[in-house]
Tab-separated table of C-alpha atoms in Angstrom:
chain	number	residue	atom	x	y	z
A	1	MET	CA	168.450	42.339	143.101
A	2	VAL	CA	168.835	39.782	145.892
A	3	ALA	CA	166.583	40.735	148.807
A	4	ASP	CA	168.218	42.121	151.981
A	5	ALA	CA	171.712	41.998	150.510
A	6	ALA	CA	173.944	44.410	148.669
A	7	PRO	CA	174.540	43.216	145.099
A	8	SER	CA	177.999	41.757	144.615
A	9	ARG	CA	177.980	42.009	140.796
A	10	VAL	CA	176.048	44.465	138.642
A	11	LEU	CA	176.107	44.682	134.851
A	12	VAL	CA	175.492	47.977	133.054
A	13	VAL	CA	174.667	47.512	129.369
A	14	GLY	CA	175.766	50.439	127.218
A	15	ALA	CA	178.795	52.747	127.468
A	16	GLY	CA	177.157	55.976	126.393
A	17	LEU	CA	176.611	58.959	128.683
A	18	THR	CA	173.766	57.259	130.591
A	19	GLY	CA	175.724	54.054	131.111
A	20	ALA	CA	178.770	56.021	132.249
A	21	LEU	CA	176.776	58.054	134.794
A	22	VAL	CA	174.912	54.986	136.070
A	23	SER	CA	178.074	52.934	136.511
A	24	ARG	CA	179.824	55.775	138.343
A	25	SER	CA	176.836	56.278	140.649
A	26	LEU	CA	176.677	52.549	141.411
A	27	ARG	CA	180.385	52.436	142.245
A	28	ARG	CA	179.873	55.304	144.673
A	29	LEU	CA	176.700	53.916	146.278
A	30	LEU	CA	177.522	50.210	146.584
A	31	PRO	CA	179.997	48.676	149.050
A	32	ALA	CA	183.616	48.512	147.930
A	33	SER	CA	183.292	44.732	147.689
A	34	SER	CA	180.679	45.064	144.931
A	35	ARG	CA	181.763	44.903	141.293
A	36	VAL	CA	180.232	46.971	138.501
A	37	VAL	CA	181.054	46.083	134.895
A	38	VAL	CA	179.978	47.687	131.610
A	39	TRP	CA	179.348	45.948	128.290
A	40	GLU	CA	179.325	47.969	125.067
A	41	ALA	CA	178.369	46.411	121.732
A	42	ASP	CA	180.250	49.080	119.770
A	43	ALA	CA	184.022	49.102	119.384
A	44	ASN	CA	184.308	52.314	121.424
A	45	VAL	CA	182.583	54.085	124.290
A	46	GLY	CA	180.570	57.244	123.687
A	47	GLY	CA	177.158	56.331	122.306
A	48	ARG	CA	175.479	59.531	121.147
A	49	MET	CA	178.524	61.476	122.284
A	50	ARG	CA	180.810	59.603	119.889
A	51	CYS	CA	183.509	61.393	117.906
A	52	GLU	CA	185.137	60.781	114.552
A	53	ARG	CA	188.815	61.541	114.015
A	54	HIS	CA	191.128	62.118	111.074
A	55	GLY	CA	194.706	62.834	112.066
A	56	THR	CA	194.537	65.552	114.716
A	57	SER	CA	191.059	66.742	113.661
A	58	VAL	CA	187.872	65.753	115.478
A	59	THR	CA	184.119	66.015	114.947
A	60	ASP	CA	181.401	65.481	117.543
A	61	VAL	CA	179.065	63.152	115.656
A	62	GLY	CA	176.103	63.292	118.031
A	63	ALA	CA	175.816	65.838	120.847
A	64	GLN	CA	177.399	69.146	119.841
A	65	TYR	CA	177.697	71.198	123.024
A	66	ILE	CA	176.570	71.225	126.650
A	67	THR	CA	174.588	73.953	128.405
A	68	PRO	CA	174.814	73.828	132.232
A	69	THR	CA	171.447	73.799	134.006
A	70	GLY	CA	170.371	73.337	137.594
A	71	ASP	CA	170.269	69.580	137.028
A	72	ASN	CA	173.792	69.175	135.669
A	73	SER	CA	175.688	72.184	137.047
A	74	ASP	CA	177.664	70.171	139.648
A	75	LEU	CA	178.823	67.690	137.021
A	76	CYS	CA	179.691	70.504	134.606
A	77	ASP	CA	181.747	72.210	137.318
A	78	GLU	CA	183.638	68.953	137.882
A	79	LEU	CA	184.299	68.543	134.168
A	80	ARG	CA	185.493	72.142	133.853
A	81	ARG	CA	187.962	71.655	136.720
A	82	ALA	CA	189.242	68.539	134.951
A	83	GLY	CA	189.771	70.530	131.742
A	84	LEU	CA	187.146	68.483	129.909
A	85	LEU	CA	184.771	71.395	129.302
A	86	VAL	CA	185.707	74.783	127.890
A	87	PRO	CA	183.462	77.602	126.653
A	88	LEU	CA	182.266	77.196	123.085
A	89	SER	CA	184.405	79.481	120.943
A	90	GLY	CA	182.332	81.572	118.570
A	91	ARG	CA	178.725	82.208	117.620
A	92	ILE	CA	175.832	79.825	117.009
A	93	ASP	CA	173.718	81.086	114.122
A	94	GLY	CA	170.050	80.365	114.759
A	95	THR	CA	168.437	78.661	117.715
A	96	ARG	CA	165.968	75.974	118.609
A	97	ALA	CA	163.501	75.927	121.488
A	98	ALA	CA	165.210	73.037	123.292
A	99	ASP	CA	168.493	74.903	123.677
A	100	GLY	CA	167.375	77.092	126.560
A	101	GLY	CA	169.707	79.801	127.796
A	102	GLY	CA	173.130	80.102	129.340
A	103	GLN	CA	176.680	79.630	128.150
A	104	ASN	CA	177.522	76.636	125.966
A	105	PHE	CA	180.546	74.406	126.512
A	106	VAL	CA	182.480	71.906	124.405
A	107	SER	CA	185.251	69.427	125.140
A	108	PRO	CA	188.759	70.160	123.791
A	109	ASP	CA	189.159	66.550	122.631
A	110	GLY	CA	185.516	65.944	121.696
A	111	LEU	CA	182.556	65.129	123.935
A	112	GLN	CA	183.408	61.421	123.851
A	113	ALA	CA	186.214	62.274	126.292
A	114	ILE	CA	183.580	63.089	128.921
A	115	VAL	CA	182.119	59.591	128.713
A	116	ALA	CA	185.602	58.074	128.975
A	117	HIS	CA	186.278	60.235	132.053
A	118	LEU	CA	183.086	59.109	133.787
A	119	LEU	CA	183.939	55.460	133.085
A	120	GLU	CA	187.378	55.685	134.686
A	121	GLY	CA	187.679	52.957	137.309
A	122	THR	CA	184.910	50.821	135.792
A	123	PRO	CA	185.829	47.725	133.758
A	124	VAL	CA	184.431	48.198	130.237
A	125	GLU	CA	184.236	45.449	127.625
A	126	CYS	CA	183.793	46.995	124.172
A	127	GLY	CA	182.572	44.747	121.383
A	128	ARG	CA	180.524	42.809	123.974
A	129	ALA	CA	176.853	42.650	122.978
A	130	ALA	CA	174.285	41.604	125.579
A	131	ALA	CA	171.752	38.849	124.932
A	132	PRO	CA	168.131	38.833	126.202
A	133	LEU	CA	168.025	38.603	129.997
A	134	LYS	CA	167.435	35.298	131.760
A	135	LEU	CA	166.770	34.767	135.473
A	136	SER	CA	167.903	31.672	137.358
A	137	SER	CA	168.172	31.281	141.149
A	138	ASP	CA	167.828	35.037	141.715
A	139	ARG	CA	170.682	35.827	139.328
A	140	TRP	CA	170.549	37.354	135.877
A	141	SER	CA	172.486	36.365	132.799
A	142	ALA	CA	172.834	38.437	129.624
A	143	GLY	CA	174.803	36.018	127.486
A	144	GLY	CA	177.764	33.798	128.319
A	145	ASP	CA	178.446	32.063	131.628
A	146	GLU	CA	178.571	35.159	133.845
A	147	THR	CA	175.683	35.950	136.180
A	148	PHE	CA	174.770	39.150	138.018
A	149	ASP	CA	172.691	40.256	140.973
A	150	GLY	CA	171.343	43.104	138.883
A	151	VAL	CA	171.416	44.406	135.317
A	152	VAL	CA	170.867	48.001	134.194
A	153	LEU	CA	169.927	48.486	130.539
A	154	THR	CA	170.833	51.954	129.235
A	155	PRO	CA	170.477	51.753	125.408
A	156	PRO	CA	167.684	53.692	123.671
A	157	VAL	CA	164.287	52.029	123.981
A	158	PRO	CA	164.234	50.423	120.497
A	159	GLN	CA	167.521	48.658	121.343
A	160	LEU	CA	166.557	47.992	124.942
A	161	LEU	CA	163.267	46.155	124.406
A	162	PRO	CA	164.773	43.078	122.689
A	163	LEU	CA	167.171	42.731	125.647
A	164	LEU	CA	164.453	42.551	128.324
A	165	GLY	CA	163.961	38.827	127.801
A	166	GLU	CA	162.395	37.304	130.897
A	167	ALA	CA	162.301	40.711	132.600
A	168	ALA	CA	159.606	41.783	130.123
A	169	ALA	CA	157.052	39.837	132.176
A	170	SER	CA	157.219	42.562	134.847
A	171	LEU	CA	155.889	45.217	132.458
A	172	ASP	CA	152.186	45.994	132.521
A	173	ALA	CA	150.353	46.256	129.206
A	174	PRO	CA	150.131	50.101	129.049
A	175	THR	CA	153.850	50.467	129.819
A	176	ARG	CA	154.807	47.914	127.190
A	177	ALA	CA	152.549	49.576	124.614
A	178	ALA	CA	154.110	52.964	125.347
A	179	LEU	CA	157.630	51.556	125.005
A	180	ASP	CA	156.741	49.773	121.769
A	181	GLY	CA	155.706	53.134	120.336
A	182	VAL	CA	159.100	54.782	120.881
A	183	GLU	CA	161.191	55.381	117.751
A	184	PHE	CA	164.738	56.575	117.263
A	185	SER	CA	165.330	60.252	116.554
A	186	ALA	CA	167.174	58.917	113.519
A	187	ARG	CA	169.409	61.159	111.452
A	188	TYR	CA	172.608	60.980	109.450
A	189	ALA	CA	175.825	62.709	110.484
A	190	LEU	CA	178.466	63.592	107.899
A	191	SER	CA	182.010	64.425	109.011
A	192	CYS	CA	184.245	66.326	106.563
A	193	PHE	CA	187.959	66.824	107.141
A	194	TYR	CA	190.197	69.271	105.282
A	195	GLY	CA	193.899	70.008	104.967
A	196	ALA	CA	195.624	72.733	106.952
A	197	GLU	CA	195.787	74.886	103.814
A	198	ALA	CA	191.976	75.257	104.006
A	199	ALA	CA	192.066	77.007	107.405
A	200	PRO	CA	192.331	80.571	105.968
A	201	ILE	CA	189.356	79.860	103.672
A	202	PHE	CA	187.169	78.760	106.589
A	203	ALA	CA	188.301	81.739	108.679
A	204	ARG	CA	187.426	84.129	105.845
A	205	GLU	CA	184.066	82.631	104.879
A	206	LEU	CA	182.442	81.675	108.207
A	207	ASP	CA	181.386	84.079	110.944
A	208	TRP	CA	179.781	81.265	112.988
A	209	VAL	CA	180.994	78.019	114.541
A	210	SER	CA	177.597	76.278	114.417
A	211	ARG	CA	174.462	76.996	112.425
A	212	TYR	CA	170.885	75.740	112.375
A	213	VAL	CA	169.830	75.550	108.710
A	214	PRO	CA	166.327	76.868	107.899
A	215	LYS	CA	164.115	74.457	105.996
A	216	ASP	CA	163.700	76.919	103.148
A	217	GLU	CA	167.448	76.693	102.510
A	218	ASP	CA	167.633	72.898	102.557
A	219	ASP	CA	165.035	70.262	103.398
A	220	ALA	CA	167.561	67.639	104.549
A	221	LEU	CA	170.401	69.428	106.371
A	222	VAL	CA	169.379	70.983	109.685
A	223	PHE	CA	172.658	71.700	111.496
A	224	LEU	CA	176.238	72.530	110.532
A	225	SER	CA	179.231	72.825	112.822
A	226	HIS	CA	182.689	74.188	112.088
A	227	ASP	CA	183.845	71.684	114.657
A	228	SER	CA	187.517	72.603	114.899
A	229	ALA	CA	186.619	76.269	115.429
A	230	LYS	CA	183.946	75.711	118.082
A	231	ARG	CA	186.590	74.311	120.437
A	232	GLY	CA	189.264	76.793	119.331
A	233	ALA	CA	191.484	73.958	118.149
A	234	ALA	CA	194.696	74.656	116.233
A	235	THR	CA	194.032	71.722	113.891
A	236	PRO	CA	193.077	71.467	110.217
A	237	PRO	CA	189.400	72.382	109.672
A	238	SER	CA	186.621	69.865	110.310
A	239	LEU	CA	182.952	70.276	109.415
A	240	LEU	CA	179.972	68.301	110.732
A	241	ALA	CA	176.508	68.162	109.148
A	242	HIS	CA	173.336	66.676	110.657
A	243	THR	CA	170.292	65.754	108.607
A	244	SER	CA	166.673	66.081	109.642
A	245	VAL	CA	164.881	63.152	111.280
A	246	PRO	CA	162.360	62.734	108.410
A	247	PHE	CA	165.250	62.527	105.926
A	248	GLY	CA	167.032	60.013	108.141
A	249	LEU	CA	164.004	57.808	108.719
A	250	ARG	CA	163.029	57.811	105.052
A	251	HIS	CA	166.408	56.617	103.841
A	252	LEU	CA	167.078	54.225	106.721
A	253	ARG	CA	163.752	52.502	106.114
A	254	ALA	CA	164.434	52.381	102.388
A	255	GLY	CA	167.904	50.941	102.936
A	256	THR	CA	169.556	53.636	100.821
A	257	PRO	CA	173.296	52.847	100.516
A	258	ASP	CA	175.525	55.052	102.659
A	259	ALA	CA	177.568	56.038	99.603
A	260	ASP	CA	174.443	57.483	97.957
A	261	ILE	CA	173.556	59.413	101.125
A	262	GLN	CA	177.082	60.798	101.329
A	263	ALA	CA	177.053	61.927	97.703
A	264	ASP	CA	173.672	63.626	98.187
A	265	LEU	CA	174.771	65.434	101.347
A	266	LEU	CA	178.012	66.633	99.787
A	267	VAL	CA	176.040	68.186	96.930
A	268	ARG	CA	173.713	69.878	99.427
A	269	LEU	CA	176.695	71.163	101.420
A	270	SER	CA	178.299	72.612	98.304
A	271	LYS	CA	175.114	74.562	97.557
A	272	LEU	CA	174.949	75.983	101.082
A	273	LEU	CA	178.716	76.645	101.228
A	274	PRO	CA	179.848	76.952	97.592
A	275	TRP	CA	183.390	77.960	98.619
A	276	LEU	CA	184.083	74.625	100.376
A	277	PRO	CA	187.387	72.993	99.340
A	278	PRO	CA	187.328	69.331	98.264
């Protein structure tokens, strides 16, 4: 940032939940004359709250539900008033330690809608990838001719480090070593969409809307979500499956074709839920 002056232009890299919250906070904190812009390399906003759609059906590909805590209760209250959060409809079978307690909430149109809501009023350029940072005359560039008083990098650490560019010189050796050791919590997500005629089958066979899969039942699939049911949507059924991190890392490092992963996961799903329609 330029010393003793409010920044006139700030770039936020990444249009996931973190980038959306940062950009909104900056717009509220900086003078009205300041300009905050967001660049997103993907074609859509959302990041790890991205959704996939088929007709009127939706699946939450990353985050599955939100549990209000002391840290996020004000934001959750705002989102509930805006109709962007509703109570999760149905039962979660199984738990994990990180879930904590309290009521769980989902978004009627998928959690990606929350990110879009938080970005309202902020110019977002999707399909705009940032380049490594360069500093010249107290202004930063991240690719192209535009310069900024400040840049906020919000991608996960493995994607963030290559973007540091000349800013990397400000990192001490222990900090850089710690950042270099960070890996993705990499996993595959499989979205399955069904016709409306399958709705009675799902209603008859499932007494849960989400389920954590024990390892003794499958060593790759760890989470299933009857996504249409968890938000009480009157749409054809949708089902979401998450793999374990070890499974994800093994196949990502091996470069296994996506088609092979999909075929494998569909076989595993059919063993866990043998009644599934095509």
